Amino acid sequence: MSRPVFIVSDHTGLTAENIARALLTHFPAQPLRYLRRPFTTDMAAAQSVVREAETLAARGERPLIFTTTIHPDVLNTLRTAPAQVFDLLTENLRILEQEFAEAPRLEAGGHHDMQDNEAYLSRMEALDFALATDDGVGDRQYGLSDVILVGVSRAGKTPTSLFLALQHGIRASNYPLAEDDFERDGLPAPLQAHRDKLFGLTIDPRRLHAIRTQRKPGSKYASIEQCEYEVRRTNTLFARLGIPSKDTTSASVEEIAAGVLALLRQSGRLEG
Amino acid sequence: MSRPVFIVSDHTGLTAENIARALLTHFPAQPLRYLRRPFTTDMAAAQSVVREAETLAARGERPLIFTTTIHPDVLNTLRTAPAQVFDLLTENLRILEQEFAEAPRLEAGGHHDMQDNEAYLSRMEALDFALATDDGVGDRQYGLSDVILVGVSRAGKTPTSLFLALQHGIRASNYPLAEDDFERDGLPAPLQAHRDKLFGLTIDPRRLHAIRTQRKPGSKYASIEQCEYEVRRTNTLFARLGIPSKDTTSASVEEIAAGVLALLRQSGRLEG
């Protein structure tokens, strides 16, 4: 028997689910199942959630309901369910109302929809940019980049650049370090004019070996010797030129991206 | 003068920032600036935030502090700041503790790091899949897909598939509808074995015209006539074959993805 966890939102429910997961991760022994009810914008939809909760509670599965709704009708309806309701926004909204001495404008779902059109467009433009410039581009594209991710093949450049674009509207291009670069030593020519935009990704050679082996088993490319060589040269390059870098071996794209954002903020290229 | 909004997290701070933005969007007249302090994991880091808050408060800019930390030391330190502190997790954690009659396991940041390794790997694999199969692939890849996004060029297939992969670990491939498909009418041959996986994207022809004009100004591809023709044929195809679809004209990738997820859940291919 698992506990039903309702995610009820007047929009996509991503924020409510993130909070629910952030909380429930601290109870790893609890068997849970998620029941997502996005776009719950009126009382009828809320009543349907309540009926589901009643059915579940009747057979001993008392639900948890996490909601980011701010509609009083929807919230009051949800509160009639035989469930523990987590109202994630309205209490804090009241505190902000006092803090600002101003009533909130109560249209729904403003944070994830097209109201913030400019920010959204910049995310989509950054995504186009990341896709167009994936793995090696010319000087013009490097000039337009907010950051240039530098690292060996399969060190995490592409997922990171896509994440930076989709989540943060950051234009990230890539420079894949390869044999030629290691033979020449020094900063690769295409990067020389953009040194302040470089962010290095490094990785444990054994992890790199495992990743590459999945793609091209038995190849020189995937061999532990080649991986060790490339990583050693990469780390030397980053150290000698003072390129800020992050070890991606056990880092998620969120964590790598956080490192990039911190660098952009430190250097004043990003607010906050 | 703008209000400083601190985002304090023992991890990347994405969840805290999402909640802060969900709340603050209801006060559009308030000038705000975000000050992100990710990876605030100890008292020294928390004290540094308090000192910043004191400096700002002294010049009349009383900060807001949104935090998802669950460290008692960090939280208690933040509470000494001359600021309005929004503690987003610990109150709810106490409610869950009672609900489950079990103490929370209090390691930090479990929801966004590598602890949930399997889910993370499936996201990265789905991303590889989306990148490898972008814009037209063979039958094998369609067979491996969770969903196949169908639509004309620039209707939003690629951003949606990348978002589905990065956020949800969903393997989405694309089928770009083109001239040939419209001339033949009926379901394109490569899709016939995968009809239950199709999800259509449609778009207002004027919006499509605007998007394509940015890319290839003056081309037949971007002309309003061509856009109207393609969209009309697309909509006819979706209607005749009963392909579920979403209008992407003023939808964000989050909203389009929510439509895809709802379809997958309805058909039992995704839990919840």
Coordinates of C-alpha atoms in Angstrom, one line a residue:
Chain A
M1 CA 0.0 0.0 0.0
S2 CA 1.4 3.4 -1.0
R3 CA 0.3 6.9 0.1
P4 CA -1.3 9.0 -2.7
V5 CA 0.4 12.4 -3.1
F6 CA -1.9 14.8 -5.0
I7 CA -0.1 17.7 -6.8
V8 CA -2.9 20.2 -7.4
S9 CA -2.1 23.4 -9.3
D10 CA -3.9 25.9 -11.4
H11 CA -1.0 25.6 -13.8
T12 CA 1.5 22.9 -14.7
G13 CA 2.2 21.9 -11.1
L14 CA 6.0 21.9 -11.4
T15 CA 6.5 24.2 -8.5
A16 CA 4.2 22.2 -6.2
E17 CA 5.8 18.9 -7.2
N18 CA 9.3 20.3 -6.6
I19 CA 8.4 21.3 -3.1
A20 CA 6.6 18.1 -2.4
R21 CA 9.6 16.1 -3.5
A22 CA 12.0 18.3 -1.5
L23 CA 10.0 17.5 1.6
L24 CA 9.2 13.8 0.9
T25 CA 12.8 13.0 0.1
H26 CA 13.4 13.2 3.9
F27 CA 11.1 10.2 4.4
P28 CA 12.7 7.6 2.1
A29 CA 11.0 4.6 3.7
Q30 CA 7.5 5.8 2.9
P31 CA 6.0 4.3 -0.2
L32 CA 4.4 7.0 -2.2
R33 CA 2.6 7.5 -5.5
Y34 CA 2.1 10.9 -7.2
L35 CA -1.3 11.8 -8.6
R36 CA -0.9 15.0 -10.7
R37 CA -3.8 17.3 -11.2
P38 CA -2.6 20.3 -13.2
F39 CA -4.8 23.1 -14.4
T40 CA -7.2 22.7 -11.5
T41 CA -8.7 26.1 -11.9
D42 CA -12.3 25.9 -10.7
M43 CA -14.5 24.4 -8.0
A44 CA -15.7 21.5 -10.2
A45 CA -12.1 20.3 -10.8
A46 CA -11.3 20.7 -7.1
Q47 CA -14.4 18.7 -6.1
S48 CA -13.3 15.9 -8.4
V49 CA -10.0 15.8 -6.5
V50 CA -11.9 15.7 -3.2
R51 CA -14.0 12.7 -4.4
E52 CA -10.9 10.9 -5.5
A53 CA -9.4 11.6 -2.0
E54 CA -12.5 10.3 -0.3
T55 CA -12.4 7.0 -2.3
L56 CA -8.7 6.6 -1.4
A57 CA -9.2 7.5 2.3
A58 CA -12.1 5.1 2.6
R59 CA -9.8 2.2 1.8
G60 CA -7.2 3.4 4.3
E61 CA -4.9 5.4 2.0
R62 CA -5.1 8.9 3.5
P63 CA -3.8 11.2 0.8
L64 CA -1.4 14.2 1.0
I65 CA -2.4 17.2 -1.1
F66 CA 0.2 19.7 -2.1
T67 CA -1.2 22.8 -3.8
T68 CA 0.0 26.1 -5.1
T69 CA -3.5 27.3 -5.9
I70 CA -4.4 30.8 -4.7
H71 CA -8.1 30.6 -5.6
P72 CA -10.0 30.8 -2.3
D73 CA -12.8 28.5 -3.7
V74 CA -10.4 25.9 -4.9
L75 CA -8.4 25.9 -1.7
N76 CA -11.5 25.8 0.6
T77 CA -12.9 22.9 -1.5
L78 CA -9.6 21.0 -1.2
R79 CA -9.6 21.5 2.6
T80 CA -12.9 19.5 2.8
A81 CA -11.0 16.4 1.6
P82 CA -10.1 13.7 4.1
A83 CA -6.4 14.4 3.5
Q84 CA -3.5 16.4 4.8
V85 CA -3.5 19.6 2.7
F86 CA -0.2 21.5 2.2
D87 CA -1.1 25.1 1.1
L88 CA 2.2 26.3 -0.3
L89 CA 1.4 29.8 -1.2
T90 CA -1.5 31.7 0.4
E91 CA 0.0 32.0 3.9
N92 CA 3.2 33.5 2.5
L93 CA 1.1 35.7 0.2
R94 CA -0.5 37.2 3.3
I95 CA 2.9 37.9 4.8
L96 CA 4.0 39.6 1.6
E97 CA 0.8 41.6 1.5
Q98 CA 1.7 43.1 4.9
E99 CA 5.3 43.5 4.0
F100 CA 4.5 45.5 0.8
A101 CA 1.4 47.1 2.3
E102 CA -0.2 46.2 -1.0
A103 CA -2.9 43.7 -2.0
P104 CA -1.7 40.9 -4.3
R105 CA -2.9 40.8 -7.9
L106 CA -4.5 37.4 -7.9
E107 CA -4.5 36.2 -11.4
A108 CA -3.3 32.6 -11.5
G109 CA -0.2 30.9 -12.6
G110 CA 1.8 34.0 -13.6
H111 CA 5.2 32.4 -12.9
H112 CA 5.1 29.7 -15.5
D113 CA 3.0 31.1 -18.3
M114 CA 3.6 33.5 -21.1
Q115 CA 2.9 36.7 -19.0
D116 CA 6.6 36.9 -18.5
N117 CA 7.0 36.9 -22.2
E118 CA 10.4 38.6 -22.5
A119 CA 12.1 36.1 -20.2
Y120 CA 10.4 33.3 -21.9
L121 CA 11.6 34.4 -25.4
S122 CA 15.1 34.8 -24.1
R123 CA 15.0 31.2 -22.9
M124 CA 13.8 30.0 -26.3
E125 CA 16.4 32.1 -28.1
A126 CA 19.1 30.7 -25.8
L127 CA 18.0 27.2 -26.5
D128 CA 18.1 27.8 -30.3
F129 CA 21.6 29.2 -29.8
A130 CA 22.7 26.2 -27.7
L131 CA 21.4 23.8 -30.4
A132 CA 22.9 25.7 -33.3
T133 CA 26.3 26.0 -31.7
D134 CA 26.6 22.5 -30.1
D135 CA 30.1 21.2 -30.2
G136 CA 32.4 23.7 -31.9
V137 CA 31.5 26.9 -33.7
G138 CA 33.1 30.1 -35.1
D139 CA 34.3 33.3 -33.6
R140 CA 31.0 35.1 -34.1
Q141 CA 29.0 32.6 -32.0
Y142 CA 31.6 32.7 -29.3
G143 CA 31.3 36.4 -29.3
L144 CA 27.5 36.1 -28.8
S145 CA 27.9 33.6 -25.9
D146 CA 27.4 34.4 -22.3
V147 CA 29.7 31.5 -21.4
I148 CA 31.8 29.0 -23.3
L149 CA 31.9 25.5 -21.8
V150 CA 35.3 23.8 -22.3
G151 CA 36.0 20.1 -21.8
V152 CA 36.6 16.8 -23.4
S153 CA 34.0 14.8 -25.2
R154 CA 31.3 13.5 -22.8
A155 CA 32.3 15.6 -19.9
G156 CA 28.7 17.1 -19.7
K157 CA 28.9 20.2 -21.9
T158 CA 25.8 19.7 -24.0
P159 CA 23.3 18.8 -21.2
T160 CA 24.6 21.8 -19.2
S161 CA 24.3 24.2 -22.1
L162 CA 20.7 23.1 -22.8
F163 CA 19.8 23.3 -19.1
L164 CA 21.3 26.8 -18.9
A165 CA 19.3 27.9 -21.9
L166 CA 15.9 26.3 -20.9
Q167 CA 16.0 27.2 -17.3
H168 CA 18.0 30.5 -17.2
G169 CA 18.0 31.9 -20.7
I170 CA 21.8 31.8 -20.7
R171 CA 23.6 31.5 -24.1
A172 CA 26.1 28.8 -23.6
S173 CA 28.3 27.5 -26.4
N174 CA 30.8 24.6 -26.3
Y175 CA 34.4 24.1 -27.1
P176 CA 35.3 20.4 -27.2
L177 CA 38.9 19.8 -26.3
A178 CA 40.5 17.2 -28.6
E179 CA 43.9 15.7 -29.5
D180 CA 45.1 18.7 -31.5
D181 CA 44.5 21.0 -28.6
F182 CA 46.6 18.8 -26.3
E183 CA 49.4 18.5 -28.7
R184 CA 49.6 22.2 -29.2
D185 CA 49.3 23.0 -25.5
G186 CA 48.2 26.5 -24.5
L187 CA 44.7 28.0 -25.1
P188 CA 43.2 26.8 -28.4
A189 CA 43.2 29.6 -31.0
P190 CA 39.4 30.0 -31.3
L191 CA 39.1 30.7 -27.5
Q192 CA 41.9 33.3 -27.2
A193 CA 39.7 36.3 -27.7
H194 CA 37.1 35.0 -25.2
R195 CA 39.2 34.0 -22.2
D196 CA 36.9 35.7 -19.7
K197 CA 33.9 33.6 -20.8
L198 CA 35.5 30.2 -20.4
F199 CA 34.2 27.7 -17.9
G200 CA 35.9 24.3 -17.7
L201 CA 34.3 20.9 -17.1
T202 CA 36.5 18.2 -15.8
I203 CA 35.6 14.6 -14.8
D204 CA 37.1 11.5 -13.2
P205 CA 38.9 9.5 -16.0
R206 CA 37.3 6.2 -14.8
R207 CA 33.8 7.7 -15.0
L208 CA 34.7 9.1 -18.5
H209 CA 35.9 5.7 -19.5
A210 CA 32.6 4.2 -18.4
I211 CA 30.5 6.7 -20.2
R212 CA 32.5 6.4 -23.4
T213 CA 32.5 2.6 -23.3
Q214 CA 28.7 2.7 -23.4
R215 CA 28.9 4.7 -26.6
K216 CA 31.8 3.1 -28.4
P217 CA 32.9 -0.1 -26.6
G218 CA 36.4 -1.2 -27.1
S219 CA 37.5 2.0 -29.0
K220 CA 40.7 3.9 -28.4
Y221 CA 38.3 6.8 -27.7
A222 CA 36.8 4.9 -24.7
S223 CA 40.0 3.4 -23.4
I224 CA 41.1 4.2 -19.9
E225 CA 44.5 5.3 -21.1
Q226 CA 43.0 7.8 -23.5
C227 CA 40.6 9.1 -20.9
E228 CA 43.4 9.5 -18.4
Y229 CA 45.5 11.3 -20.9
E230 CA 42.8 13.7 -22.0
V231 CA 41.7 14.5 -18.4
R232 CA 45.3 15.0 -17.2
R233 CA 46.0 17.4 -20.1
T234 CA 42.6 19.2 -19.5
N235 CA 43.3 19.7 -15.8
T236 CA 46.8 21.0 -16.6
L237 CA 45.4 23.5 -19.1
F238 CA 42.7 24.8 -16.7
A239 CA 45.3 25.1 -13.9
R240 CA 47.9 26.8 -15.9
L241 CA 45.6 29.4 -17.5
G242 CA 43.4 29.9 -14.4
I243 CA 40.2 28.8 -16.1
P244 CA 37.5 28.3 -13.5
S245 CA 36.2 24.7 -13.6
K246 CA 34.0 22.2 -12.0
D247 CA 34.3 18.5 -11.6
T248 CA 31.2 16.9 -13.2
T249 CA 31.9 13.3 -12.0
S250 CA 29.1 13.3 -9.4
A251 CA 27.4 16.6 -10.2
S252 CA 24.0 17.0 -11.7
V253 CA 23.4 19.5 -14.5
E254 CA 21.6 21.7 -11.9
E255 CA 24.8 21.7 -9.9
I256 CA 27.1 22.4 -12.8
A257 CA 24.8 25.2 -14.0
A258 CA 24.9 26.7 -10.5
G259 CA 28.6 26.9 -10.8
V260 CA 28.3 28.7 -14.2
L261 CA 25.7 31.1 -12.8
A262 CA 27.9 31.9 -9.8
L263 CA 30.8 32.7 -12.1
L264 CA 28.6 35.0 -14.3
R265 CA 27.3 36.8 -11.2
Q266 CA 30.8 37.2 -9.7
S267 CA 32.0 38.8 -12.9
G268 CA 29.0 41.1 -13.1
R269 CA 27.6 39.5 -16.3
L270 CA 24.5 38.4 -14.5
E271 CA 22.3 40.2 -12.0
G272 CA 22.0 38.8 -8.5
Chain B
M1 CA 15.2 51.6 -5.0
S2 CA 14.4 47.9 -5.3
R3 CA 13.8 45.3 -2.7
P4 CA 16.5 42.6 -2.3
V5 CA 15.2 39.1 -2.5
F6 CA 17.6 36.6 -1.1
I7 CA 17.3 33.0 -2.3
V8 CA 19.2 30.9 0.2
S9 CA 19.5 27.1 -0.3
D10 CA 21.8 24.3 0.8
H11 CA 21.7 23.3 -2.8
T12 CA 21.1 25.1 -6.2
G13 CA 18.2 27.1 -5.0
L14 CA 15.9 26.4 -7.9
T15 CA 13.0 25.3 -5.8
A16 CA 13.2 28.3 -3.5
E17 CA 13.4 30.6 -6.4
N18 CA 10.4 29.0 -8.1
I19 CA 8.3 29.5 -5.0
A20 CA 9.6 33.1 -4.5
R21 CA 8.7 34.0 -8.1
A22 CA 5.3 32.3 -7.8
L23 CA 4.5 34.5 -4.9
L24 CA 6.1 37.7 -6.1
T25 CA 4.5 37.6 -9.5
H26 CA 1.3 38.7 -7.6
F27 CA 3.0 42.0 -6.7
P28 CA 4.0 43.2 -10.2
A29 CA 4.4 46.8 -9.1
Q30 CA 7.2 46.0 -6.6
P31 CA 10.7 46.6 -7.9
L32 CA 12.8 43.6 -6.9
R33 CA 16.3 42.3 -7.3
Y34 CA 17.3 38.7 -6.7
L35 CA 20.4 37.8 -4.7
R36 CA 21.1 34.1 -5.0
R37 CA 23.1 32.3 -2.3
P38 CA 23.1 28.7 -3.3
F39 CA 25.1 26.0 -1.4
T40 CA 24.6 27.8 2.0
T41 CA 25.3 24.8 4.1
D42 CA 26.9 26.1 7.3
M43 CA 26.6 28.8 9.9
A44 CA 29.5 30.9 8.5
A45 CA 27.7 31.1 5.1
A46 CA 24.5 32.0 6.8
Q47 CA 26.2 34.7 8.8
S48 CA 27.5 36.2 5.7
V49 CA 24.0 36.5 4.3
V50 CA 22.9 38.1 7.6
R51 CA 25.7 40.7 7.3
E52 CA 24.6 41.5 3.7
A53 CA 21.0 41.8 4.9
E54 CA 22.1 44.2 7.7
T55 CA 24.0 46.5 5.3
L56 CA 20.9 46.6 3.0
A57 CA 18.4 47.1 5.8
A58 CA 20.6 50.0 7.2
R59 CA 20.1 51.9 3.9
G60 CA 16.4 51.3 4.0
E61 CA 16.2 48.2 1.7
R62 CA 14.7 45.6 4.0
P63 CA 15.3 42.3 2.4
L64 CA 13.1 39.3 1.8
I65 CA 14.8 35.9 2.4
F66 CA 13.3 32.8 0.9
T67 CA 15.0 29.6 2.1
T68 CA 14.6 25.8 1.6
T69 CA 17.3 25.0 4.2
I70 CA 16.4 22.5 6.8
H71 CA 19.6 22.9 8.9
P72 CA 18.4 24.3 12.3
D73 CA 21.7 26.3 12.7
V74 CA 21.4 27.9 9.3
L75 CA 17.7 28.7 9.7
N76 CA 18.2 30.2 13.2
T77 CA 21.0 32.3 11.9
L78 CA 19.0 33.6 9.0
R79 CA 16.2 34.5 11.4
T80 CA 18.5 37.0 13.2
A81 CA 18.6 39.1 10.0
P82 CA 16.7 42.3 9.8
A83 CA 14.5 40.8 7.0
Q84 CA 11.3 39.0 6.4
V85 CA 12.3 35.3 6.3
F86 CA 10.2 32.7 4.4
D87 CA 11.0 29.3 5.7
L88 CA 9.6 27.1 2.9
L89 CA 10.2 23.6 4.2
T90 CA 10.6 23.1 8.0
E91 CA 7.0 23.8 9.0
N92 CA 5.7 21.4 6.4
L93 CA 8.4 18.9 7.4
R94 CA 7.0 18.9 11.0
I95 CA 3.5 18.2 9.7
L96 CA 4.8 15.3 7.6
E97 CA 6.6 14.0 10.6
Q98 CA 3.3 13.7 12.5
E99 CA 1.5 12.4 9.5
F100 CA 4.0 9.6 8.9
A101 CA 4.7 9.2 12.7
E102 CA 8.4 9.0 11.6
A103 CA 11.3 11.4 12.0
P104 CA 12.6 12.9 8.8
R105 CA 16.1 11.9 7.6
L106 CA 17.7 15.3 7.5
E107 CA 20.4 15.1 4.9
A108 CA 20.4 18.1 2.7
G109 CA 19.4 18.7 -0.8
G110 CA 18.2 15.2 -1.7
H111 CA 15.8 16.3 -4.3
H112 CA 18.2 17.9 -6.7
D113 CA 21.4 16.0 -6.3
M114 CA 22.7 12.7 -7.4
Q115 CA 21.1 10.7 -4.6
D116 CA 18.2 10.0 -6.8
N117 CA 20.7 8.5 -9.2
E118 CA 18.4 6.3 -11.3
A119 CA 16.0 9.1 -12.0
Y120 CA 18.9 11.4 -12.9
L121 CA 20.4 8.9 -15.3
S122 CA 17.1 8.4 -17.0
R123 CA 16.9 12.2 -17.6
M124 CA 20.3 12.2 -19.1
E125 CA 19.6 9.2 -21.3
A126 CA 16.3 10.8 -22.4
L127 CA 18.3 13.9 -23.3
D128 CA 20.8 12.0 -25.4
F129 CA 17.9 10.3 -27.0
A130 CA 16.1 13.6 -27.8
L131 CA 19.3 15.1 -29.3
A132 CA 20.1 12.0 -31.3
T133 CA 16.6 11.7 -32.8
D134 CA 15.9 15.4 -33.4
D135 CA 13.8 15.9 -36.5
G136 CA 13.1 12.7 -38.2
V137 CA 14.4 9.2 -37.4
G138 CA 13.9 5.5 -38.2
D139 CA 11.4 3.0 -37.0
R140 CA 13.7 1.7 -34.2
Q141 CA 14.0 5.1 -32.5
Y142 CA 10.2 5.6 -32.8
G143 CA 9.8 2.2 -31.1
L144 CA 12.0 3.3 -28.2
S145 CA 10.1 6.6 -27.8
D146 CA 7.7 7.4 -25.0
V147 CA 6.0 9.9 -27.3
I148 CA 6.4 11.2 -30.8
L149 CA 5.8 14.9 -31.3
V150 CA 4.3 15.6 -34.7
G151 CA 4.0 19.0 -36.3
V152 CA 5.3 21.4 -39.0
S153 CA 8.8 23.0 -38.8
R154 CA 9.1 25.6 -36.0
A155 CA 5.9 24.5 -34.2
G156 CA 7.8 23.8 -30.9
K157 CA 8.8 20.1 -31.2
T158 CA 12.5 20.4 -30.3
P159 CA 12.2 22.7 -27.2
T160 CA 9.4 20.5 -25.9
S161 CA 11.3 17.2 -26.4
L162 CA 14.4 18.6 -24.7
F163 CA 12.3 19.9 -21.8
L164 CA 10.5 16.6 -21.4
A165 CA 13.9 14.8 -21.3
L166 CA 15.7 17.2 -19.0
Q167 CA 12.8 17.7 -16.5
H168 CA 10.9 14.4 -16.7
G169 CA 13.2 11.8 -18.3
I170 CA 10.6 11.2 -21.0
R171 CA 12.0 10.0 -24.4
A172 CA 10.4 12.2 -27.0
S173 CA 11.2 11.9 -30.7
N174 CA 9.9 14.2 -33.4
Y175 CA 8.2 13.8 -36.8
P176 CA 8.4 17.0 -38.8
L177 CA 5.4 17.2 -41.2
A178 CA 6.4 18.4 -44.6
E179 CA 5.2 18.9 -48.2
D180 CA 5.3 15.2 -49.0
D181 CA 3.1 14.3 -46.1
F182 CA 0.5 16.8 -47.1
E183 CA 0.4 15.7 -50.7
R184 CA -0.1 12.1 -49.7
D185 CA -2.7 12.7 -47.0
G186 CA -3.2 10.1 -44.4
L187 CA -0.8 9.2 -41.7
P188 CA 2.9 9.3 -42.8
A189 CA 4.3 5.8 -43.3
P190 CA 6.9 5.9 -40.5
L191 CA 4.3 6.7 -38.0
Q192 CA 1.7 4.1 -38.8
A193 CA 3.1 1.5 -36.4
H194 CA 3.2 4.0 -33.5
R195 CA -0.2 5.7 -33.7
D196 CA -0.8 5.5 -29.9
K197 CA 2.4 7.5 -29.2
L198 CA 1.6 10.5 -31.4
F199 CA 1.1 14.0 -29.9
G200 CA 0.4 16.8 -32.3
L201 CA 1.6 20.4 -32.1
T202 CA -0.3 23.0 -33.9
I203 CA 0.2 26.8 -34.1
D204 CA -1.5 29.9 -35.4
P205 CA -0.3 30.5 -39.0
R206 CA 0.5 34.2 -38.4
R207 CA 2.7 33.3 -35.4
L208 CA 4.4 30.6 -37.5
H209 CA 4.9 33.1 -40.3
A210 CA 6.6 35.5 -37.8
I211 CA 8.8 32.8 -36.4
R212 CA 9.9 31.6 -39.8
T213 CA 10.4 35.1 -41.1
Q214 CA 13.0 35.6 -38.3
R215 CA 14.9 32.6 -39.6
K216 CA 14.5 32.9 -43.4
P217 CA 13.1 36.3 -44.3
G218 CA 11.3 36.5 -47.7
S219 CA 11.4 32.7 -48.3
K220 CA 8.5 30.6 -49.5
Y221 CA 9.0 28.6 -46.3
A222 CA 8.2 31.7 -44.3
S223 CA 5.4 33.1 -46.4
I224 CA 2.0 33.5 -44.8
E225 CA 0.4 31.4 -47.7
Q226 CA 2.8 28.5 -47.0
C227 CA 2.2 28.7 -43.2
E228 CA -1.6 28.8 -43.7
Y229 CA -1.5 25.8 -46.0
E230 CA 0.7 23.7 -43.7
V231 CA -1.3 24.5 -40.6
R232 CA -4.6 23.8 -42.3
R233 CA -3.4 20.5 -43.6
T234 CA -1.9 19.6 -40.2
N235 CA -5.1 20.4 -38.3
T236 CA -7.1 18.4 -40.8
L237 CA -4.8 15.4 -40.3
F238 CA -5.0 15.6 -36.5
A239 CA -8.8 15.9 -36.6
R240 CA -9.3 13.1 -39.1
L241 CA -7.0 10.6 -37.4
G242 CA -8.0 11.6 -33.9
I243 CA -4.4 12.6 -32.9
P244 CA -4.4 14.5 -29.6
S245 CA -2.9 17.9 -30.0
K246 CA -2.1 21.2 -28.4
D247 CA -2.0 24.7 -29.8
T248 CA 1.5 26.1 -29.0
T249 CA 0.8 29.6 -30.2
S250 CA 0.8 31.1 -26.7
A251 CA 1.9 28.1 -24.7
S252 CA 5.2 27.7 -22.9
V253 CA 7.2 24.5 -23.2
E254 CA 6.1 23.8 -19.6
E255 CA 2.5 23.9 -20.7
I256 CA 3.0 21.9 -23.9
A257 CA 4.9 19.3 -21.8
A258 CA 2.1 19.2 -19.3
G259 CA -0.3 18.2 -22.1
V260 CA 2.1 15.4 -23.2
L261 CA 2.4 14.2 -19.6
A262 CA -1.4 14.2 -19.2
L263 CA -1.7 12.0 -22.3
L264 CA 0.9 9.6 -21.1
R265 CA -0.8 9.3 -17.7
Q266 CA -4.3 8.8 -19.2
S267 CA -3.0 6.0 -21.4
G268 CA -1.3 4.4 -18.4
R269 CA 2.2 4.8 -19.9
L270 CA 3.3 7.1 -17.0
E271 CA 2.5 6.7 -13.3
G272 CA 0.3 9.3 -11.6

